Each structure stands twice: as structure tokens, then as C-alpha cells.
PDB file of C-alpha atoms in Angstrom:
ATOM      1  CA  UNK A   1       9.721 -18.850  19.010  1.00  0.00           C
ATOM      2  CA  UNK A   2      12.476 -18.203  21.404  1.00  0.00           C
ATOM      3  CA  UNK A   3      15.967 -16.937  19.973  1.00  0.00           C
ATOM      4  CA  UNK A   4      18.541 -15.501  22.150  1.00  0.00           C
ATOM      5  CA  UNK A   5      16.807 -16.519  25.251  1.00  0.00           C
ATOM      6  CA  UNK A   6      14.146 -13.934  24.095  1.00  0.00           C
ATOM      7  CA  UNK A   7      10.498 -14.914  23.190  1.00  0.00           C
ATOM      8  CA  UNK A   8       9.503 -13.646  19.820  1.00  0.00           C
ATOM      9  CA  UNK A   9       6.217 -13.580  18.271  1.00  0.00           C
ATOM     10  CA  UNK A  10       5.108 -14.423  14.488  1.00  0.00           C
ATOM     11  CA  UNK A  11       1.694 -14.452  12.874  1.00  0.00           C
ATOM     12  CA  UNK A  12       0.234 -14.198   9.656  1.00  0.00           C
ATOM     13  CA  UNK A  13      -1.896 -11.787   8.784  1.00  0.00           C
ATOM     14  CA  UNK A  14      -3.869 -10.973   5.090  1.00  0.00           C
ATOM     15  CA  UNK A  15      -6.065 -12.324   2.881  1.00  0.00           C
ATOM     16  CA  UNK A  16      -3.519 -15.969   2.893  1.00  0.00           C
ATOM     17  CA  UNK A  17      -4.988 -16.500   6.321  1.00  0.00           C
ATOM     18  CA  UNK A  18      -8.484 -18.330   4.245  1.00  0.00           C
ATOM     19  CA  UNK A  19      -8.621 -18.807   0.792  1.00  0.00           C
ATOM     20  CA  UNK A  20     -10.805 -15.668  -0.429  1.00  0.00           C
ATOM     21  CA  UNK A  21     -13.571 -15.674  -2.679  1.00  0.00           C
ATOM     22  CA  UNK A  22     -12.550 -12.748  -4.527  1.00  0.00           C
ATOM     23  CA  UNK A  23     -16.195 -11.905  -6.931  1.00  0.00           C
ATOM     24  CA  UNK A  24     -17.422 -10.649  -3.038  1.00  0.00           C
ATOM     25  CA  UNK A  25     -14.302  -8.949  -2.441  1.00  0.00           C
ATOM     26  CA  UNK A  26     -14.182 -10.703   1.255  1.00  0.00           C
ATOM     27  CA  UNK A  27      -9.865 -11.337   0.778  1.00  0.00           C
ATOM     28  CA  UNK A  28      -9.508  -7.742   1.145  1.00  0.00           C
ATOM     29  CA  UNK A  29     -11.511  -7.301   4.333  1.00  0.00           C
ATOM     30  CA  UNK A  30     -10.602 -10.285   5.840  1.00  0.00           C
ATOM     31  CA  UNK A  31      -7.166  -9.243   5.083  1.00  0.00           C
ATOM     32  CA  UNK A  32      -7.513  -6.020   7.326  1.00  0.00           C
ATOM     33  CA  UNK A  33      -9.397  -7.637  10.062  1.00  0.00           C
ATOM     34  CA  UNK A  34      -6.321 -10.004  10.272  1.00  0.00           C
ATOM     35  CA  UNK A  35      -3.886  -7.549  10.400  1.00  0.00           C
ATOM     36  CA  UNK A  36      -6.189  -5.969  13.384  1.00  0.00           C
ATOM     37  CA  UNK A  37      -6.480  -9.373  15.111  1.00  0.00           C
ATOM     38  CA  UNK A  38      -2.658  -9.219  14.992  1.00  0.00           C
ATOM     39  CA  UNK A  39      -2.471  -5.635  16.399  1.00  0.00           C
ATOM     40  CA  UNK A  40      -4.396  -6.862  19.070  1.00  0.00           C
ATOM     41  CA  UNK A  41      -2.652 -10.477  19.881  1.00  0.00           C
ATOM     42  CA  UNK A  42       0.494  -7.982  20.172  1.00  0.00           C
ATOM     43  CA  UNK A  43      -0.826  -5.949  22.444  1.00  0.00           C
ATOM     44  CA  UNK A  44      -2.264  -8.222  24.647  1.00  0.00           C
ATOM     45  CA  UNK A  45       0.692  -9.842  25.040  1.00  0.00           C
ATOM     46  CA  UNK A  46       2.617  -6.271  25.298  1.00  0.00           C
ATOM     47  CA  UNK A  47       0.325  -5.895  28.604  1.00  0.00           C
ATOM     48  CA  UNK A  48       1.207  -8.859  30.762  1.00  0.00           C
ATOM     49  CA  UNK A  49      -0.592 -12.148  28.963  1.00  0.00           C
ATOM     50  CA  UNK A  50       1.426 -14.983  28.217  1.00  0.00           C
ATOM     51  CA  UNK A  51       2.431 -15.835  24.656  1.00  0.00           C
ATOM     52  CA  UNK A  52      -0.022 -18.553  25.245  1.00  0.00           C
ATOM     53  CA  UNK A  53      -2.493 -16.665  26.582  1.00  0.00           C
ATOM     54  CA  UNK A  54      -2.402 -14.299  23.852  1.00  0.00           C
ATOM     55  CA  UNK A  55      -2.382 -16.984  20.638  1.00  0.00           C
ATOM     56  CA  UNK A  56      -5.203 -18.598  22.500  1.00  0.00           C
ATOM     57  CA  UNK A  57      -7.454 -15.673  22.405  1.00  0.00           C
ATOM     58  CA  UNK A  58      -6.124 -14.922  18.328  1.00  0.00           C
ATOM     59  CA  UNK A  59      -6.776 -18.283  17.811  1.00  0.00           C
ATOM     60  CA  UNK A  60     -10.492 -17.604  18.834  1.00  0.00           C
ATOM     61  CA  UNK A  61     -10.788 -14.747  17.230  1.00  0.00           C
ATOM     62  CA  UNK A  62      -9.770 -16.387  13.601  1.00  0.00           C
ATOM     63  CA  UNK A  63     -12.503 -18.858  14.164  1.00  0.00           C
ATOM     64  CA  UNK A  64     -14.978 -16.217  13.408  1.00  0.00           C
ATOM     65  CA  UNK A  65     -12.904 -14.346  11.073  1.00  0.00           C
ATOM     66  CA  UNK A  66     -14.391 -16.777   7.964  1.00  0.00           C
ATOM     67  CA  UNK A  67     -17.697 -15.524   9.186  1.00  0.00           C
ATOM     68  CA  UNK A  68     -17.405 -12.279   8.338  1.00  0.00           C
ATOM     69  CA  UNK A  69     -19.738 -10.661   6.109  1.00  0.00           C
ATOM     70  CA  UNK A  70     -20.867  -7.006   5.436  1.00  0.00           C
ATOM     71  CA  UNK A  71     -23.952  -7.118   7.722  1.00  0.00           C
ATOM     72  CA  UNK A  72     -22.114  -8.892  10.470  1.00  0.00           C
ATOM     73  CA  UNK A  73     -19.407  -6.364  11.147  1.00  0.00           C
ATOM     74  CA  UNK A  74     -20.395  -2.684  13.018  1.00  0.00           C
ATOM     75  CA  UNK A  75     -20.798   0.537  10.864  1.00  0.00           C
ATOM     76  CA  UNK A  76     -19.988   2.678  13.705  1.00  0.00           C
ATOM     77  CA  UNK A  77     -16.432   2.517  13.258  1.00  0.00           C
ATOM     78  CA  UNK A  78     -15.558   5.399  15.531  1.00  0.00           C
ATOM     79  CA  UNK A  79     -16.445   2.674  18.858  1.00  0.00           C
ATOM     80  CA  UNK A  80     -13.868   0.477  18.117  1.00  0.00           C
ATOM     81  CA  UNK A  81      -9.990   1.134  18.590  1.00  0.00           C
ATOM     82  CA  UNK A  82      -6.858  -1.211  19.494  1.00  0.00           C
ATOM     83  CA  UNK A  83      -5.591   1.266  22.009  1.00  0.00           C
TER      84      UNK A  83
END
């Protein structure tokens, strides 16, 4: 989106992103991986990729995000930070 002559980015993040089956509780941690996704898509772009650049790799990233399930996802979550 460009307003002002100024590029501006918009997502959506949470549990809206695929419809949830809610018995296994996956909307709520597919919510917070999205909203990680996100963090990351903004910094990406924050360090020099393209707008396109960075939606393209988001957009790979959510093609996975349906796969999610508890013994797919690392326990060690120490390793893993957005900075």
C-alpha cells in the first residue's frame, strides 16, 4: 500500500488467518505463530528486502502454517528468536 508517497505494510495475523478447529486448540497456536510470521515479514523488510521480497517469503511461510501440529514444532524454545 503506498500513501503519501510512503510504502506501508498490512498483514493479518491470528487465528482468522485458517479457519481453526478449535476441540485441538490449533486457532490459538496458529494464532501466535502468525503474529511471529508477521514479526518476522517486518523485519525482513526493516533490513533492506523489498516489500516483495518480504510478502514472498511470508507467503511461504503461511503455506506450512496449516501444518502445524504439536510434534512438528521445536520444544527447545530458547533456539529460536526474531532478533
Amino acid at each position: 500500500i503506498l500513501k503519501n508517497g510512503h510504502n506501508l505494510l498490512m498483514s493479518l495475523v491470528g487465528d482468522s488467518l485458517l479457519e481453526p478447529f478449535w476441540p485441538t486448540g490449533s486457532g490459538c497456536a496458529r494464532g501466535f505463530l502468525s503474529a511471529f510470521d508477521t514479526a518476522w515479514m517486518i523485519r525482513s523488510w526493516a533490513l533492506g528486502k523489498t516489500p516483495l521480497q518480504a510478502l514472498a517469503e511470508r507467503e511461504s511461510i503461511y503455506t506450512i502454517l496449516s501444518q502445524t501440529t504439536p510434534n512438528y514444532l521445536n520444544k527447545n524454545h530458547n533456539m529460536f528468536s526474531i532478533d
